[in-house]
Amino acid sequence: MSLPASLQVYRALTGLAAPLLPVILSRRAHAGKEDPTRRNERLGRPAIKRPDGTLIWLHGASVGESLVLATLVDKLAARDPELEFLVTTGTVTSAALMAKRLPPQAKHQYVPVDTPGAVRRFLDHWQPDLGVFAESELWPNLLIEAGRRGIPMALVNARMNAASLAGWRKRGDSVRSLLESFDWIGAADTRTRDGLEDLTGREIILAGNLKLEARPLAPDARELSALKVALAGRPVWLAASTHDGEDGLVLAAHALLRKTHPGALLILAPRHPERGDALAGLVRQRGFHHARRSKGEVPDGQDTVWLADTLGEMGLWFALAPAALIAGSLKPGIGGHNPIEASQAGACVISGPHVDSFDDLYTAYRRHGAVLEVEDAAGLAAAVEQVWQAKAPGKASAERAINEASGGALETTLSALHALLHPARPEGEAA
């Protein structure tokens, strides 16, 4: 089948851009967005051999998706110990997490930059027997070249907000062509299922949200214990995954809380740790003493804000704080973030009103009274106070919401992947 004109143009332009990749990657490495020691992986030149046997390749954009993929690896490996796995992601954060999270039979690589040459080199080297993409990570050259090689492909936990679906509809021919690369698509929610069915004209399975069944990396037990001792007696709360424009509201809420709780500690964990210097300046401007995790500092009695400007430690912060604002929800345009890890750690979830990226999940949370919703600094301070006074929803409420929302997603997805890896033979065909 011929490609739409827009994809042909994309392939031509990305091919022309290939000579610029070393310069672009060097600049990104200087900014901390690439690992300079593994740049060749981004060019489709791996430094390690392909393992013998059946290889399942799983790809996700960043941390949340990589945890889903790691859970799939665990379950698939338990079913068939002979399988080998390749997990690709695109961020330094996810690479660090995968180094800790993946089992021995799984290897992590950075996904190649989406140029025809880099993608061909990548696929020629790894020759996967099955490809699994998570959520909405559709790289055209990667999908086109995989399709031309006849690699069975699955899109798992497909999840798009209304704005993303509207954008896809504007590029209907191109998106339909790319989605045809997938032999199976499992939607995480009804909005995505309905949108993809309208877009593709094919049946899409409502599998459920895999993130609800993903197993996060547990914090180091000794470090957690030591920090609990260091913070003993202090009321603690967390602002998790804050974005630019939300931190001022969070600090205003903390100022209100300190009027009645002078020893209160805010753990401020930005979504992008590279904002650490700017946030440190804002914290000082607001009159707070602070410690910075990136400098190895632990708050003393004078510090009222702990700036958690590091990567891959959110599980630790959730375990330390009984109240957790899941940010990305206080201003429109972001769509919120996943509250599951906070609930699994026993933290009470607080959220702003803008959670359209997780509509189904927050609907279940509301139904079971498992979230405190706020709109401003005063409401946020009141919600934290409610948690500290033990008048907020308990962990059981969140567990009921998660069970309702998951819908058996993991088992549905595993069965589909097994069927792609071991297709049924036509009746009468010899084994």
Coordinates of C-alpha atoms in Angstrom, one line a residue:
M1 CA 0.0 0.0 0.0
S2 CA 1.4 3.4 -1.0
L3 CA 2.0 6.0 1.7
P4 CA 0.0 9.3 1.9
A5 CA 1.8 12.2 0.4
S6 CA 2.4 13.8 3.9
L7 CA 4.3 10.7 5.1
Q8 CA 6.4 10.6 1.9
V9 CA 7.3 14.2 2.5
Y10 CA 8.2 13.4 6.1
R11 CA 10.4 10.5 5.1
A12 CA 12.2 12.7 2.6
L13 CA 12.8 15.6 5.0
T14 CA 14.0 13.3 7.9
G15 CA 16.4 11.7 5.4
L16 CA 17.8 15.1 4.5
A17 CA 18.1 16.0 8.1
A18 CA 20.2 12.9 9.0
P19 CA 23.6 14.6 8.5
L20 CA 22.7 17.1 11.2
L21 CA 21.9 14.5 13.9
P22 CA 25.4 14.4 15.5
V23 CA 25.3 18.1 16.1
I24 CA 21.7 18.0 17.4
L25 CA 22.4 15.1 19.7
S26 CA 25.6 16.9 21.0
R27 CA 23.6 20.0 21.9
R28 CA 20.9 17.9 23.6
A29 CA 23.6 16.1 25.6
H30 CA 25.1 19.4 26.7
A31 CA 21.6 20.3 28.0
G32 CA 21.3 17.1 29.9
K33 CA 18.7 15.6 27.6
E34 CA 20.8 12.9 26.1
D35 CA 23.4 10.4 27.4
P36 CA 26.6 11.3 25.6
T37 CA 28.1 7.9 26.2
R38 CA 25.2 6.2 24.4
R39 CA 24.7 8.5 21.5
N40 CA 25.3 5.8 18.9
E41 CA 22.1 4.0 20.1
R42 CA 20.2 7.1 18.9
L43 CA 21.8 6.7 15.5
G44 CA 20.8 3.1 15.2
R45 CA 24.2 1.7 16.0
P46 CA 23.9 -0.5 19.1
A47 CA 27.0 -1.5 21.0
I48 CA 25.6 -4.9 22.2
K49 CA 24.6 -8.0 20.4
R50 CA 21.2 -9.2 19.7
P51 CA 20.4 -12.2 22.0
D52 CA 19.6 -15.5 20.5
G53 CA 16.0 -16.7 20.5
T54 CA 12.7 -14.9 20.3
L55 CA 13.0 -11.2 21.0
I56 CA 10.1 -9.0 22.0
W57 CA 10.7 -5.3 21.4
L58 CA 8.7 -2.9 23.6
H59 CA 8.8 0.9 23.2
G60 CA 7.4 3.8 25.3
A61 CA 8.1 7.5 25.4
S62 CA 9.1 8.1 29.0
V63 CA 8.9 7.0 32.7
G64 CA 5.2 6.2 32.9
E65 CA 5.1 4.1 29.8
S66 CA 8.4 2.4 30.7
L67 CA 6.9 1.2 34.0
V68 CA 4.0 -0.3 32.0
L69 CA 6.4 -2.0 29.7
A70 CA 8.5 -3.4 32.5
T71 CA 5.4 -4.9 34.0
L72 CA 4.6 -6.6 30.7
V73 CA 8.2 -7.9 30.6
D74 CA 7.8 -9.4 34.1
K75 CA 4.6 -11.1 33.2
L76 CA 5.6 -12.4 29.8
A77 CA 8.9 -13.7 31.2
A78 CA 7.0 -15.5 33.9
R79 CA 4.9 -17.2 31.2
D80 CA 7.9 -18.1 29.0
P81 CA 11.4 -17.9 30.6
E82 CA 13.0 -18.5 27.2
L83 CA 11.9 -15.1 25.8
E84 CA 14.3 -12.2 25.4
F85 CA 13.3 -8.5 25.6
L86 CA 14.4 -5.2 24.3
V87 CA 12.9 -2.1 25.8
T88 CA 13.4 1.3 24.1
T89 CA 12.7 4.7 25.5
G90 CA 13.6 8.3 24.7
T91 CA 14.6 10.0 27.9
V92 CA 17.5 9.9 30.3
T93 CA 15.1 9.6 33.2
S94 CA 13.5 6.4 31.8
A95 CA 16.8 4.9 31.0
A96 CA 18.0 5.3 34.6
L97 CA 14.7 3.8 35.8
M98 CA 15.0 0.8 33.4
A99 CA 18.5 0.1 34.6
K100 CA 17.0 -0.6 38.1
R101 CA 13.7 -2.1 37.1
L102 CA 14.3 -4.6 34.2
P103 CA 15.1 -8.2 34.8
P104 CA 18.4 -9.8 33.4
Q105 CA 16.8 -11.1 30.2
A106 CA 15.7 -7.6 29.2
K107 CA 18.0 -5.0 27.6
H108 CA 17.4 -1.2 27.4
Q109 CA 18.3 0.9 24.4
Y110 CA 17.5 4.5 23.5
V111 CA 15.1 4.6 20.6
P112 CA 16.7 5.6 17.3
V113 CA 16.1 9.1 16.0
D114 CA 13.3 8.8 13.5
T115 CA 15.2 9.0 10.3
P116 CA 15.0 6.2 7.6
G117 CA 18.7 5.3 8.0
A118 CA 18.8 5.2 11.8
V119 CA 15.6 3.1 11.9
R120 CA 16.8 0.6 9.3
R121 CA 20.1 0.1 11.1
F122 CA 18.2 -0.4 14.4
L123 CA 15.8 -3.0 12.9
D124 CA 18.5 -4.8 10.9
H125 CA 20.5 -5.3 14.1
W126 CA 17.7 -6.3 16.5
Q127 CA 15.3 -8.2 14.1
P128 CA 12.5 -8.3 16.7
D129 CA 9.8 -11.1 16.5
L130 CA 7.2 -8.8 18.0
G131 CA 6.9 -5.0 18.5
V132 CA 4.9 -3.5 21.3
F133 CA 4.3 0.3 21.4
A134 CA 2.7 2.0 24.5
E135 CA 0.1 4.8 24.5
S136 CA 0.5 7.3 21.6
E137 CA 4.1 7.1 20.6
L138 CA 3.9 6.8 16.8
W139 CA 7.2 7.4 15.0
P140 CA 6.4 7.3 11.3
N141 CA 9.7 5.9 10.0
L142 CA 9.9 3.3 12.8
L143 CA 6.4 2.1 12.1
I144 CA 6.7 2.1 8.3
E145 CA 10.0 0.1 8.4
A146 CA 8.7 -2.3 10.9
G147 CA 5.6 -2.9 8.7
R148 CA 7.8 -3.5 5.6
R149 CA 9.6 -6.2 7.5
G150 CA 6.4 -7.9 8.5
I151 CA 7.0 -7.6 12.2
P152 CA 3.8 -8.2 14.2
M153 CA 2.9 -5.0 16.0
A154 CA 0.7 -4.1 19.0
L155 CA -0.3 -0.7 20.4
V156 CA -1.0 -1.2 24.1
N157 CA -2.6 1.2 26.6
A158 CA -3.6 3.5 23.8
R159 CA -4.6 6.7 25.5
M160 CA -5.3 10.1 24.0
N161 CA -7.0 13.2 25.4
A162 CA -9.6 15.1 23.4
A163 CA -7.0 17.6 22.0
S164 CA -4.7 14.8 20.8
L165 CA -7.6 13.0 19.0
A166 CA -8.6 16.3 17.4
G167 CA -5.1 16.8 16.2
W168 CA -5.0 13.2 14.8
R169 CA -8.3 13.8 12.9
K170 CA -6.7 16.8 11.1
R171 CA -4.0 14.4 9.8
G172 CA -6.5 11.6 9.2
D173 CA -4.8 9.9 6.2
S174 CA -1.3 9.9 7.8
V175 CA -2.5 8.6 11.2
R176 CA -4.7 5.9 9.6
S177 CA -1.8 4.7 7.6
L178 CA 0.4 4.5 10.7
L179 CA -2.2 2.8 12.8
E180 CA -2.5 0.1 10.1
S181 CA 0.9 -1.0 11.2
F182 CA -0.6 -2.4 14.3
D183 CA -2.2 -5.9 14.2
W184 CA -3.8 -5.2 17.6
I185 CA -4.8 -2.0 19.4
G186 CA -5.9 -2.0 23.1
A187 CA -7.5 1.3 24.3
A188 CA -7.0 2.4 27.9
D189 CA -10.3 4.3 28.0
T190 CA -13.6 4.7 26.2
R191 CA -12.7 8.1 24.8
T192 CA -9.7 6.7 23.1
R193 CA -11.5 3.6 21.9
D194 CA -14.3 5.6 20.4
G195 CA -12.0 8.1 18.8
L196 CA -9.8 5.5 17.2
E197 CA -12.7 3.5 15.9
D198 CA -14.0 6.7 14.2
L199 CA -10.6 7.4 12.8
T200 CA -9.7 4.0 11.6
G201 CA -13.0 2.3 10.8
R202 CA -11.9 -0.8 12.6
E203 CA -12.9 -2.4 15.9
I204 CA -10.7 -1.3 18.8
I205 CA -10.6 -3.3 22.0
L206 CA -11.3 -1.5 25.3
A207 CA -8.6 -3.3 27.3
G208 CA -8.4 -0.9 30.2
N209 CA -5.6 1.2 31.7
L210 CA -2.4 -0.8 32.1
K211 CA -0.9 1.9 34.3
L212 CA -3.3 0.9 37.0
E213 CA -1.6 -2.5 37.2
A214 CA 2.0 -1.5 36.6
R215 CA 4.4 -2.2 39.4
P216 CA 6.4 0.9 40.3
L217 CA 10.0 0.7 41.6
A218 CA 9.9 0.5 45.4
P219 CA 12.0 3.1 47.3
D220 CA 15.1 1.9 49.0
A221 CA 13.9 0.6 52.4
R222 CA 16.9 1.8 54.4
E223 CA 16.9 5.3 52.9
L224 CA 13.1 5.6 53.5
S225 CA 13.5 4.6 57.1
A226 CA 16.4 7.1 57.6
L227 CA 14.4 9.9 56.1
K228 CA 11.3 9.1 58.2
V229 CA 13.5 9.4 61.3
A230 CA 15.0 12.7 60.0
L231 CA 11.5 14.2 59.4
A232 CA 9.8 12.7 62.5
G233 CA 7.3 14.9 64.1
R234 CA 6.9 17.3 61.2
P235 CA 3.7 17.5 59.1
V236 CA 4.8 16.8 55.6
W237 CA 3.0 17.2 52.2
L238 CA 4.1 16.7 48.6
A239 CA 3.5 18.6 45.4
A240 CA 4.3 16.0 42.8
S241 CA 5.2 16.7 39.1
T242 CA 4.6 20.4 39.2
H243 CA 4.8 22.5 36.0
D244 CA 5.8 26.1 35.4
G245 CA 2.9 28.3 36.6
E246 CA 1.8 25.9 39.4
D247 CA 4.6 26.3 41.9
G248 CA 3.6 29.8 43.0
L249 CA 0.1 28.5 44.0
V250 CA 1.7 25.6 45.8
L251 CA 4.0 27.9 47.8
A252 CA 1.1 30.2 48.6
A253 CA -0.8 27.2 50.0
H254 CA 2.3 26.3 52.0
A255 CA 2.5 29.8 53.5
L256 CA -1.1 29.4 54.7
L257 CA -0.4 26.0 56.3
R258 CA 2.6 27.4 58.1
K259 CA 0.5 29.9 60.0
T260 CA -1.0 27.0 62.0
H261 CA 1.8 24.5 61.5
P262 CA 5.2 26.4 61.7
G263 CA 7.1 23.2 61.3
A264 CA 5.3 22.1 58.2
L265 CA 7.5 20.7 55.3
L266 CA 6.6 20.9 51.6
I267 CA 8.4 18.4 49.3
L268 CA 8.3 20.2 46.0
A269 CA 9.0 17.8 43.1
P270 CA 9.0 19.4 39.7
R271 CA 8.0 17.4 36.7
H272 CA 11.2 18.5 35.0
P273 CA 14.1 18.6 37.5
E274 CA 16.1 20.9 35.2
R275 CA 13.9 23.7 36.6
G276 CA 15.6 23.2 39.9
D277 CA 17.6 26.5 39.8
A278 CA 14.7 28.6 38.8
L279 CA 12.5 27.0 41.5
A280 CA 15.2 27.5 44.2
G281 CA 15.1 31.2 43.3
L282 CA 11.3 31.3 43.5
V283 CA 11.4 29.5 46.9
R284 CA 13.9 32.1 48.3
Q285 CA 11.8 34.9 46.8
R286 CA 8.8 33.7 48.7
G287 CA 10.8 33.7 52.0
F288 CA 11.3 30.0 52.5
H289 CA 14.4 28.3 53.7
H290 CA 15.0 25.2 51.6
A291 CA 17.1 22.1 51.1
R292 CA 17.9 20.6 47.6
R293 CA 17.8 16.9 47.0
S294 CA 20.1 17.3 43.9
K295 CA 22.8 18.6 46.3
G296 CA 22.3 15.7 48.7
E297 CA 20.7 18.0 51.3
V298 CA 18.2 16.8 53.9
P299 CA 16.0 19.4 55.6
D300 CA 17.0 20.6 59.0
G301 CA 14.7 22.5 61.4
Q302 CA 15.1 25.8 59.5
D303 CA 14.1 24.3 56.1
T304 CA 10.4 24.4 55.3
V305 CA 10.7 23.4 51.6
W306 CA 12.6 20.4 50.3
L307 CA 13.2 20.9 46.6
A308 CA 13.1 17.3 45.1
D309 CA 14.9 18.2 41.9
T310 CA 16.1 14.7 41.0
L311 CA 15.0 11.9 38.7
G312 CA 13.3 8.6 39.5
E313 CA 12.5 9.2 43.2
M314 CA 8.8 10.0 43.1
G315 CA 8.1 6.7 44.9
L316 CA 10.2 7.9 47.8
W317 CA 8.3 11.2 48.1
F318 CA 4.9 9.4 48.0
A319 CA 6.0 7.2 50.8
L320 CA 7.1 10.1 53.0
A321 CA 4.1 12.3 52.5
P322 CA 0.5 11.5 53.6
A323 CA -0.9 14.2 51.4
A324 CA 0.1 14.4 47.7
L325 CA -1.0 17.0 45.2
I326 CA -0.9 15.4 41.8
A327 CA 0.1 18.5 39.8
G328 CA -0.3 19.2 36.1
S329 CA -3.9 19.7 37.1
L330 CA -3.9 23.3 38.5
K331 CA -3.8 25.0 35.1
P332 CA -5.4 24.0 31.8
G333 CA -3.4 22.5 28.9
I334 CA -1.5 19.7 30.7
G335 CA -4.3 17.3 31.5
G336 CA -3.0 16.1 34.9
H337 CA -0.9 13.1 35.8
N338 CA -1.5 9.6 37.0
P339 CA -2.5 9.4 40.7
I340 CA -2.0 5.6 41.0
E341 CA 1.5 5.5 42.4
A342 CA 0.5 8.0 45.1
S343 CA -2.4 5.8 46.1
Q344 CA -0.3 2.6 46.1
A345 CA 2.1 4.3 48.5
G346 CA -0.7 5.2 50.8
A347 CA -0.8 8.9 50.1
C348 CA -4.1 10.7 49.9
V349 CA -4.6 12.2 46.4
I350 CA -5.3 15.9 45.9
S351 CA -5.9 17.3 42.5
G352 CA -6.8 20.4 40.6
P353 CA -9.7 20.5 38.2
H354 CA -7.8 20.0 34.9
V355 CA -7.4 16.2 34.6
D356 CA -8.8 15.5 31.1
S357 CA -5.9 13.1 30.2
F358 CA -7.1 10.8 33.0
D359 CA -10.9 11.3 32.8
D360 CA -11.9 7.7 33.3
L361 CA -9.5 7.2 36.2
Y362 CA -10.5 10.4 38.0
T363 CA -14.2 9.6 37.4
A364 CA -13.7 6.4 39.4
Y365 CA -11.7 8.3 42.1
R366 CA -14.6 10.7 42.5
R367 CA -17.2 8.0 42.6
H368 CA -15.4 6.3 45.5
G369 CA -14.4 9.5 47.2
A370 CA -10.7 8.9 46.7
V371 CA -9.6 12.4 45.6
L372 CA -9.8 15.9 47.2
E373 CA -10.3 18.4 44.4
V374 CA -9.1 22.0 44.7
E375 CA -8.9 25.1 42.6
D376 CA -6.8 27.6 44.5
A377 CA -4.2 28.0 47.2
A378 CA -6.8 28.3 50.0
G379 CA -8.5 25.1 48.8
L380 CA -5.2 23.3 48.5
A381 CA -4.1 24.3 52.1
A382 CA -7.5 23.2 53.4
A383 CA -7.2 19.8 51.7
V384 CA -3.8 19.2 53.1
E385 CA -5.0 20.1 56.5
Q386 CA -7.9 17.7 56.1
V387 CA -5.4 14.9 55.4
W388 CA -3.3 15.8 58.4
Q389 CA -6.4 15.8 60.6
A390 CA -7.2 12.2 59.4
K391 CA -10.5 13.5 57.9
A392 CA -9.6 12.6 54.3
P393 CA -10.4 9.4 52.2
G394 CA -8.4 6.3 53.2
K395 CA -6.4 3.9 51.1
A396 CA -9.4 1.6 50.7
S397 CA -11.3 4.2 48.7
A398 CA -8.4 4.5 46.2
E399 CA -8.1 0.7 46.0
R400 CA -11.8 0.4 45.1
A401 CA -11.4 3.1 42.4
I402 CA -8.4 1.5 40.9
N403 CA -10.0 -1.9 40.8
E404 CA -13.0 -0.4 39.0
A405 CA -11.0 1.5 36.5
S406 CA -8.5 -1.3 35.6
G407 CA -11.0 -3.7 34.0
G408 CA -8.5 -6.5 33.7
A409 CA -6.3 -4.6 31.3
L410 CA -3.1 -6.7 32.0
E411 CA -4.6 -10.1 31.3
T412 CA -6.4 -8.8 28.2
T413 CA -3.2 -7.4 26.8
L414 CA -1.0 -10.4 27.7
S415 CA -3.4 -12.7 25.9
A416 CA -3.3 -10.5 22.8
L417 CA 0.5 -10.4 22.7
H418 CA 0.7 -14.2 23.2
A419 CA -1.7 -14.6 20.2
L420 CA 0.5 -12.3 18.0
L421 CA 3.6 -14.2 19.0
H422 CA 2.0 -17.6 18.5
P423 CA -0.6 -17.1 15.7
A424 CA -3.1 -19.9 15.3
R425 CA -2.4 -22.0 12.2
P426 CA -5.1 -22.2 9.6
E427 CA -7.3 -25.3 10.0
G428 CA -5.7 -28.3 8.3
E429 CA -2.2 -26.8 8.1
A430 CA 0.6 -29.0 9.4
A431 CA 2.5 -27.9 12.5

